[in-house]
Short mmCIF file of C-alpha atoms in Angstrom, two decimals:
data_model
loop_
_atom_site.label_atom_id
_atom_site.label_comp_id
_atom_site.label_asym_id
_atom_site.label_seq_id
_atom_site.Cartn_x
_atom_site.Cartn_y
_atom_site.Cartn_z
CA UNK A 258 169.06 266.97 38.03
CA UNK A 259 169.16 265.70 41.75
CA UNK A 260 172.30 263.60 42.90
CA UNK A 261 172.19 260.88 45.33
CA UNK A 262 175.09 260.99 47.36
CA UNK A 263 176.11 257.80 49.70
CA UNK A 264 178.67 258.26 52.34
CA UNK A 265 180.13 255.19 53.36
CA UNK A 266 183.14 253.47 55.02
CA UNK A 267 181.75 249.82 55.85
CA UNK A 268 184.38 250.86 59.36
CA UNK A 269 183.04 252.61 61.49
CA UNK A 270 184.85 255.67 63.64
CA UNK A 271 186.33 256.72 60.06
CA UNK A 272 184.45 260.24 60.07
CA UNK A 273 180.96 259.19 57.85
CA UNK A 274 179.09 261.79 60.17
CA UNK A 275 181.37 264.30 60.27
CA UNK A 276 182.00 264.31 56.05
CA UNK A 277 177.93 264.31 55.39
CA UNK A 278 177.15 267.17 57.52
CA UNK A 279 180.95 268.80 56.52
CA UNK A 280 180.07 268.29 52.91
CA UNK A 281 176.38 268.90 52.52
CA UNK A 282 177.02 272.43 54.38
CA UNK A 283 179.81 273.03 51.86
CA UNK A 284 177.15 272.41 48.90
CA UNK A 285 174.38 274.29 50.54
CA UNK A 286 176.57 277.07 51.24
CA UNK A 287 178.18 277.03 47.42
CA UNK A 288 174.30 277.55 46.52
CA UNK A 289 172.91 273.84 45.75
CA UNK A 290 169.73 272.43 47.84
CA UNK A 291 170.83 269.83 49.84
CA UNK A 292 169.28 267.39 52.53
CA UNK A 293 171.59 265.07 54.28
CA UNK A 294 169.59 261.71 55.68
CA UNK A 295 170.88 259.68 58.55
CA UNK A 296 170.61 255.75 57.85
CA UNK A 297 172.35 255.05 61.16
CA UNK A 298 168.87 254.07 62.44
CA UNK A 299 169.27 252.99 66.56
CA UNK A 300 172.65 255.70 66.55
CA UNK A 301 171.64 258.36 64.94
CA UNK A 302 174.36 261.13 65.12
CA UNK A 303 173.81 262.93 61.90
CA UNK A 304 171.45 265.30 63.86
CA UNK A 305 173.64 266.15 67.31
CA UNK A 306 176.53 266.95 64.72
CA UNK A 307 174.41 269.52 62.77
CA UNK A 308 173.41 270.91 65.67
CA UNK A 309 169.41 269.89 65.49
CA UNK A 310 168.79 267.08 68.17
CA UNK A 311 166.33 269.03 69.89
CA UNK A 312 164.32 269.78 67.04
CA UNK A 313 163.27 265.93 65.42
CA UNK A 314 160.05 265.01 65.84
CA UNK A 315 159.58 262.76 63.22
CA UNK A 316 161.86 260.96 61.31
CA UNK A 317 163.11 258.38 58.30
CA UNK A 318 161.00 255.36 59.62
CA UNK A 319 157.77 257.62 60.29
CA UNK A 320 158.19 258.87 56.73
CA UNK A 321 159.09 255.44 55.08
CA UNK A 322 155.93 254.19 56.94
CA UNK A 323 153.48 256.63 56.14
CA UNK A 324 152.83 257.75 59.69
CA UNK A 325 154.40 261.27 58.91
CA UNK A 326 155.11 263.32 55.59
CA UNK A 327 158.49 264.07 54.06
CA UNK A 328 157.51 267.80 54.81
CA UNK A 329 157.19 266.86 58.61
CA UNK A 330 160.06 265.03 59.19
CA UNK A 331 162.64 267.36 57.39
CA UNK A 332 164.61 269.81 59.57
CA UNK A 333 166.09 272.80 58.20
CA UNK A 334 169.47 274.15 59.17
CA UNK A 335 169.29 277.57 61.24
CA UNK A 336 172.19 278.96 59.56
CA UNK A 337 171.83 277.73 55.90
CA UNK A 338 167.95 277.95 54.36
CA UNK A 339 168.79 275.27 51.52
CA UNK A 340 170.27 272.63 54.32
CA UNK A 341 167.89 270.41 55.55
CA UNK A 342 168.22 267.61 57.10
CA UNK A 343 166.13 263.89 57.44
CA UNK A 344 167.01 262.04 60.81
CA UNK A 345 167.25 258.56 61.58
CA UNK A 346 165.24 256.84 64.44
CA UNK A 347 166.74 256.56 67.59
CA UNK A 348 164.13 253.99 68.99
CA UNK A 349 163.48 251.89 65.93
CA UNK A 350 165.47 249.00 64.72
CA UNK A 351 166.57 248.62 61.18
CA UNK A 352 164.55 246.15 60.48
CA UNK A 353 161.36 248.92 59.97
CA UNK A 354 163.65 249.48 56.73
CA UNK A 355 162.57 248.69 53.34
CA UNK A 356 163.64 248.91 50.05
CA UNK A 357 160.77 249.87 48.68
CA UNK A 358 160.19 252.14 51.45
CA UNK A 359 163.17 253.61 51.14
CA UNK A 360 163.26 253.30 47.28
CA UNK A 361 160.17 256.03 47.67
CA UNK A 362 161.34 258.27 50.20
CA UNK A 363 164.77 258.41 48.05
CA UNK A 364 162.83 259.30 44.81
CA UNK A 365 160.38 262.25 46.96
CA UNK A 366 164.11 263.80 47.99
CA UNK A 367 165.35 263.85 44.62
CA UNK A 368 161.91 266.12 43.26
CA UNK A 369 162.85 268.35 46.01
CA UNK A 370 166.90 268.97 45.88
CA UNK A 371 169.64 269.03 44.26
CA UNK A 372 172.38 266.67 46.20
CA UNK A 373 170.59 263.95 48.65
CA UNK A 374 173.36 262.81 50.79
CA UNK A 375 173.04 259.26 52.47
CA UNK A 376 174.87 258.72 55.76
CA UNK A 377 175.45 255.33 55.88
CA UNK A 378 175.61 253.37 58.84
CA UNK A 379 178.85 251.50 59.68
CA UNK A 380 179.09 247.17 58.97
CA UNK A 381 177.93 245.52 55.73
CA UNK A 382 174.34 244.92 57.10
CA UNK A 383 171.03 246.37 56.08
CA UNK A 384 171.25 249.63 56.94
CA UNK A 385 174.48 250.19 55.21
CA UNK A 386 173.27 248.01 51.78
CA UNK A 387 170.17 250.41 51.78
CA UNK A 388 171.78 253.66 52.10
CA UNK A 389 174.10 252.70 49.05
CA UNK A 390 171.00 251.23 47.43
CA UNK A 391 169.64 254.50 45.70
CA UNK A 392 173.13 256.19 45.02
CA UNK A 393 174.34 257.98 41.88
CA UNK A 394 177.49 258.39 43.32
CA UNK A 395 179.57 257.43 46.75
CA UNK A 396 181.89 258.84 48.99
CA UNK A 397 184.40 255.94 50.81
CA UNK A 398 185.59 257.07 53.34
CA UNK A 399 188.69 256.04 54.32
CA UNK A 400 191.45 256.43 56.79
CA UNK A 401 195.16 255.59 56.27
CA UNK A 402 195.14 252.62 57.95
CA UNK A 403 195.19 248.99 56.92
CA UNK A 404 191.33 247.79 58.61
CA UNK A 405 190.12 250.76 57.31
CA UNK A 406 191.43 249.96 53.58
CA UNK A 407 190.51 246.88 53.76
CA UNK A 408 186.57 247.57 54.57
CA UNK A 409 186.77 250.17 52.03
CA UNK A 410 187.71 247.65 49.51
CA UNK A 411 184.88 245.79 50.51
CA UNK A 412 182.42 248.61 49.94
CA UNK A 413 183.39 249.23 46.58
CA UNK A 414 182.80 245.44 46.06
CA UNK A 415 179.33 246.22 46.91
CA UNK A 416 178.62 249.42 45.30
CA UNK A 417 179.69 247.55 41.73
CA UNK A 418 177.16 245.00 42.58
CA UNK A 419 174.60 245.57 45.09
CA UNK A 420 172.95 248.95 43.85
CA UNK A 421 170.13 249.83 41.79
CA UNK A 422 172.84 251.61 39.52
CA UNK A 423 175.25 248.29 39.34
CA UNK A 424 171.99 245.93 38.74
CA UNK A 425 171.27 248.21 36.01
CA UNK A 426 174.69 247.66 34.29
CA UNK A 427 175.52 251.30 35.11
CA UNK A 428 178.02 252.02 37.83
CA UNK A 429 178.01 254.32 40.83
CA UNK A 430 180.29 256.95 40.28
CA UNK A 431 183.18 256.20 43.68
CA UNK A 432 185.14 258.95 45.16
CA UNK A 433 187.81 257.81 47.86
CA UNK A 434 188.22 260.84 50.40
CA UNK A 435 190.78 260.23 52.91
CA UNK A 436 190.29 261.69 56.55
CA UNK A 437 192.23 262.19 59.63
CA UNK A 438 195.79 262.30 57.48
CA UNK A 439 199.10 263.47 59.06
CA UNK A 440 201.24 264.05 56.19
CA UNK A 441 204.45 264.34 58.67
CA UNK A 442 203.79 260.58 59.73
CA UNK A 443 202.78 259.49 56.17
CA UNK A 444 206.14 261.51 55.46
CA UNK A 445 208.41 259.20 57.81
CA UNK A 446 206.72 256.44 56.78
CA UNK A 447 204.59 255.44 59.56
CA UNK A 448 201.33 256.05 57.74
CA UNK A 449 200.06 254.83 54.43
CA UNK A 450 200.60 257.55 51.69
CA UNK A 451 198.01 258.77 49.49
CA UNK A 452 199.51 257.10 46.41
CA UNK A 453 199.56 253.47 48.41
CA UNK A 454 195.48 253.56 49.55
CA UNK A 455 195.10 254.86 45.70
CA UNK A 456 196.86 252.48 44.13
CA UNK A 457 194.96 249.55 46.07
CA UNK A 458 191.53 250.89 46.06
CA UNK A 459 192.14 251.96 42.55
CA UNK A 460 189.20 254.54 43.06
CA UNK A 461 189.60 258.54 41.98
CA UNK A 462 190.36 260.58 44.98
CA UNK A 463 188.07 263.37 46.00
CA UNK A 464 189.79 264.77 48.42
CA UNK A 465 192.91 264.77 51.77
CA UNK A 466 191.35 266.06 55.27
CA UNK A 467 194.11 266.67 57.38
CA UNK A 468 193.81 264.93 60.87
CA UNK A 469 192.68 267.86 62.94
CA UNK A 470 191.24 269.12 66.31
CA UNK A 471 189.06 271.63 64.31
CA UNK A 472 186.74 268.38 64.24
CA UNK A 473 186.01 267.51 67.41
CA UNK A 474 185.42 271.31 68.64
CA UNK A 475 182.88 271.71 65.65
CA UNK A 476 181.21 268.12 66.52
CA UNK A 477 181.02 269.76 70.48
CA UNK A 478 179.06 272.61 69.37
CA UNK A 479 176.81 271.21 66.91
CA UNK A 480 178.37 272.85 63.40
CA UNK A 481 179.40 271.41 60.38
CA UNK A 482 183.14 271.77 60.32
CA UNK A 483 182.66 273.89 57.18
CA UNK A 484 180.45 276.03 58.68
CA UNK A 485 182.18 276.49 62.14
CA UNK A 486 185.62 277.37 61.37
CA UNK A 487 185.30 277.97 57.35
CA UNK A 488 189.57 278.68 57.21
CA UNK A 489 190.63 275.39 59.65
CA UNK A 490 192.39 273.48 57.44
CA UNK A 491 189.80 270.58 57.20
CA UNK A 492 186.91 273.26 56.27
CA UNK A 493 188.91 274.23 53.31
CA UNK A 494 189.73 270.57 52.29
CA UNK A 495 185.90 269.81 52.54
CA UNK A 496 184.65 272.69 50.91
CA UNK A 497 187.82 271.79 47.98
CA UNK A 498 186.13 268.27 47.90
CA UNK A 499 182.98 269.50 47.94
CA UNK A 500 183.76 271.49 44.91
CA UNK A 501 185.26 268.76 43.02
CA UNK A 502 181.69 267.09 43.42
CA UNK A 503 180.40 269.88 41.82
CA UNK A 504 182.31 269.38 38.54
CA UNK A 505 184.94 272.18 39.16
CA UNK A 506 188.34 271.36 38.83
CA UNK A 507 190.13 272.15 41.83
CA UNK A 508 194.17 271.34 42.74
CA UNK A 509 194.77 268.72 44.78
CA UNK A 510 196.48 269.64 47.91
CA UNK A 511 196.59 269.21 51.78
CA UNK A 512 195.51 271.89 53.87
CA UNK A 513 197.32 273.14 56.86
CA UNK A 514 196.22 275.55 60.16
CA UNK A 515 197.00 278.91 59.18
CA UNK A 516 198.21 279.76 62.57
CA UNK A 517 197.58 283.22 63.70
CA UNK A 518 201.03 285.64 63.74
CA UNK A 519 201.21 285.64 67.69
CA UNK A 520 200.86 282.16 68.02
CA UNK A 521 203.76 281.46 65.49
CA UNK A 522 206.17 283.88 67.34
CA UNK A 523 205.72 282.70 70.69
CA UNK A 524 204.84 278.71 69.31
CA UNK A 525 202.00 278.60 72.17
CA UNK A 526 198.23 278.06 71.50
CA UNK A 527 196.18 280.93 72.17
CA UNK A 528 192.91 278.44 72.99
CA UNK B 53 218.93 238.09 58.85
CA UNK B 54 219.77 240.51 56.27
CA UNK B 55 216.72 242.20 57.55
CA UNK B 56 217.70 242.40 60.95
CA UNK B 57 221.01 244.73 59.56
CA UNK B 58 218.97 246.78 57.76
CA UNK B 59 216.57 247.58 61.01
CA UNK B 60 219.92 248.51 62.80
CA UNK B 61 221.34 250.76 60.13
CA UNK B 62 217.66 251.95 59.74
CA UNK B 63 217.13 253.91 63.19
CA UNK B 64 213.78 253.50 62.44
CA UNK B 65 212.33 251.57 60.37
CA UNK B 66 209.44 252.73 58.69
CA UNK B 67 206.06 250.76 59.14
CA UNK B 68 204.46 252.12 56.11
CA UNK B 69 205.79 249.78 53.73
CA UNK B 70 204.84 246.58 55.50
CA UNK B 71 201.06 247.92 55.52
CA UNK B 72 200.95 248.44 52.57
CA UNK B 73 202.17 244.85 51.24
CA UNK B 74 199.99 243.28 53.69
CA UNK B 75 196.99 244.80 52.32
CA UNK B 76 197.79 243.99 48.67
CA UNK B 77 198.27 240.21 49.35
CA UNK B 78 195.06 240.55 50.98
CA UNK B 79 192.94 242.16 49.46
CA UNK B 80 194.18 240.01 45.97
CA UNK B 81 192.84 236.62 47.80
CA UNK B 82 189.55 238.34 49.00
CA UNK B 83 188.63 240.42 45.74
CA UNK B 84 189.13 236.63 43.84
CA UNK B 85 186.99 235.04 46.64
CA UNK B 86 183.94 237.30 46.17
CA UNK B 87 180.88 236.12 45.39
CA UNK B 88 182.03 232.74 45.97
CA UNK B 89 180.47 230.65 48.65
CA UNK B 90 183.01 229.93 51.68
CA UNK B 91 185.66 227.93 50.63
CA UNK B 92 186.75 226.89 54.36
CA UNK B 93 182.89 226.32 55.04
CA UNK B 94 183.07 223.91 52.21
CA UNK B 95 186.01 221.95 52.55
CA UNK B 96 184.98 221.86 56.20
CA UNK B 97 181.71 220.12 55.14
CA UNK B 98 183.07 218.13 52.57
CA UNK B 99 186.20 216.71 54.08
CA UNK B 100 183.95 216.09 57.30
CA UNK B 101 181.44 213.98 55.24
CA UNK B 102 184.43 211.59 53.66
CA UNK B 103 185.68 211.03 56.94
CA UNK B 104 182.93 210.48 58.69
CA UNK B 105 182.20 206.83 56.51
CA UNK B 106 184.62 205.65 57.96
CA UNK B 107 184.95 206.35 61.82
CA UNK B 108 182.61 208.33 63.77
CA UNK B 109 184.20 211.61 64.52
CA UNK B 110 182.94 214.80 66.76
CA UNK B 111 182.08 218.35 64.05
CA UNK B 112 183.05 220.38 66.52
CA UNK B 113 186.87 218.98 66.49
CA UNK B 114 187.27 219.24 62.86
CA UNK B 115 189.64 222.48 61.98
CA UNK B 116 190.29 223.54 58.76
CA UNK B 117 192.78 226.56 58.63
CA UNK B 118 194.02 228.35 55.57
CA UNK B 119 197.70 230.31 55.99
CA UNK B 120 198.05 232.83 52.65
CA UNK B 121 201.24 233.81 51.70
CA UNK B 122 202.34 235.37 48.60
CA UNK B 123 203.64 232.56 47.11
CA UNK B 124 202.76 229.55 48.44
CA UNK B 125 199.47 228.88 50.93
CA UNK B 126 198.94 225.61 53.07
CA UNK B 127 195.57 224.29 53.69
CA UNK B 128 195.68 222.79 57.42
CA UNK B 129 193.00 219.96 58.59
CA UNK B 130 192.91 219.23 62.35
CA UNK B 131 190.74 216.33 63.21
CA UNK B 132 190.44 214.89 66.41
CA UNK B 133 189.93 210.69 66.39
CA UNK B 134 188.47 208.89 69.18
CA UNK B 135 191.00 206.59 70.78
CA UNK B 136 189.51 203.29 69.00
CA UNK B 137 190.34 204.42 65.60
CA UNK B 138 193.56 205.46 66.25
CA UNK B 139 195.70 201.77 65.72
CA UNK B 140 193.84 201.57 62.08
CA UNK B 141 194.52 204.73 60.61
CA UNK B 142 198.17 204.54 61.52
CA UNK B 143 198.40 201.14 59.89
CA UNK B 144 196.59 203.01 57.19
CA UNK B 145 198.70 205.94 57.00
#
């Protein structure tokens, strides 16, 4: 049965991009059809981070309109054949948005795959209450910092009441995934641990990605962290997380760069 | 000042802690405010209609600040009288 997915933050900056492409790739590659749908419509990003900016033609708007077909507007990942992906419009407003719309485009995806993974725009605003709107489950994604806590507090407020799921009397099933973590700093106590942002969110945790340059080089190039550098240390935290979606039960633990044995000798970096 | 001791035997003190107790006074007043229309928009409105029977005052100099602390929280209200009024409400106050 098909899964909808929202990735959220409500702040923005906190890696929403980065984890839908990271963890739809993960799925796709561990077998599951997946299609990963940018809300962010006016800053679409979702598509220069998988790599396919030069291929949309048509995208979430057209389709939620009627001008195009699903079939049209979905892109399909060069490297993985059950990643596709559904852009956002980069001339629109988000204001050509609505439920309904959206409620139907939503319910087409889930005939089709098996995870449907919402990138939600940052802010509380339309864009971001429609991307939760559909979901099954969520991703918050949150960094160790106090605005970014706070915000993700705020989004759990609203998935518990302002989803199809919640207005149901069911709830979304919430995953907290924490991004850009330095356990050394959360170690001398300059960062939040994983046990404080836990115990205030009071929200299972799906997963630790360790703060990481692995990031940016995969966002340069157009690749899915997991798919770019599969052993960095946030790949395998993603594709752990990704996993734990799954059902599998999977350790806990933070991942760090397996530095090559020349690089450890001499302590230099070889890029 | 007992504080201030601890930050010099503490080289450095760690930052971690303070976040963290920030965010649960916080987030305690705004999970209980959900939902709920604006309190400060309110009392704004409210307080601003009382006062205005009785002297004619300017909105846009009415403050209404709220200071949360963990125990105790102050409500603060700001209101700027024309000169004219002034004598009367000291008598009155």
């Amino acid at each position: 049965m098909a899964k909808v997915l929202v990735v959220t933050s409500g702040k923005g900056g906190v890696g929403k991009t980065t984890s839908t492409a990271a963890l739809g790739a993960a799925l796709a590659q561990q077998g599951a059809r997946v299609c990963v749908v940018d809300f962010d419509v006016g800053l679409r990003n979702l598509d220069l981070v998988m790599g396919a900016e030069r291929r949309v033609v048509f995208d979430l708007i057209n389709v939620v309109q009627g001008v195009a077909k699903l079939q049209q507007a979905l892109i399909r990942d060069k490297r993985l054949e059950n990643l596709w992906l559904l852009p956002a419009s980069q001339t629109r407003d988000k204001d050509a948005l609505t439920a309904e719309g959206v409620g139907r485009v939503i319910a087409d995806l889930r005939t089709k795959f098996d995870w449907v993974i919402c990138d939600s725009p940052a802010g509380i605003e339309r864009g971001a209450t429609l991307a939760m709107r559909f979901a099954d489950e969520a991703v918050i994604v949150t960094n160790p910092e106090v605005s970014s806590v706070r915000d993700s507090d705020r989004i759990i407020g609203m998935l518990d009441a302002k989803t199809v799921k919640a207005e149901k009397g069911e709830q979304v099933k919430k995953h907290i995934l924490i991004t850009r973590f330095d356990s050394n700093r959360a170690a001398r106590g300059e960062m939040l641990s994983i046990d404080d942002i836990l115990e205030i969110l009071a929200t299972p945790l799906l997963g630790i990605i360790p703060e990481s340059q692995e990031v940016l080089k995969a966002s340069n190039v157009g690749a899915p962290v997991t798919l770019n550098n599969v052993l960095s240390a946030p790949a395998r935290a993603y594709i752990d997380a990704a996993k734990r979606l799954s059902g599998e039960t999977i350790e806990m633990m933070i991942p760090t760069e397996r530095k090559p044995i020349l690089q450890r000798l001499f302590g230099r970096r070889a890029a | 000042m007992s504080f201030n001791l601890l930050r010099l035997v503490r080289r450095t003190p760690s930052s971690a802690p303070v976040a963290r107790e920030r965010l649960q006074i916080l987030l305690a007043h705004e999970r209980g405010a959900r939902g709920q229309p604006d309190l400060l928009m309110s009392l704004r409105e409210e307080i601003l209609a009382v006062v205005s029977r009785h002297m004619t005052i300017d909105p846009d100099k009415v403050q209404v600040r709220m200071d949360r602390g963990k125990k105790v929280s102050t409500l603060e209200v700001d209101i700027e009288v024309p000169n004219g009024f002034s004598g009367s409400v000291l008598a009155a106050s």
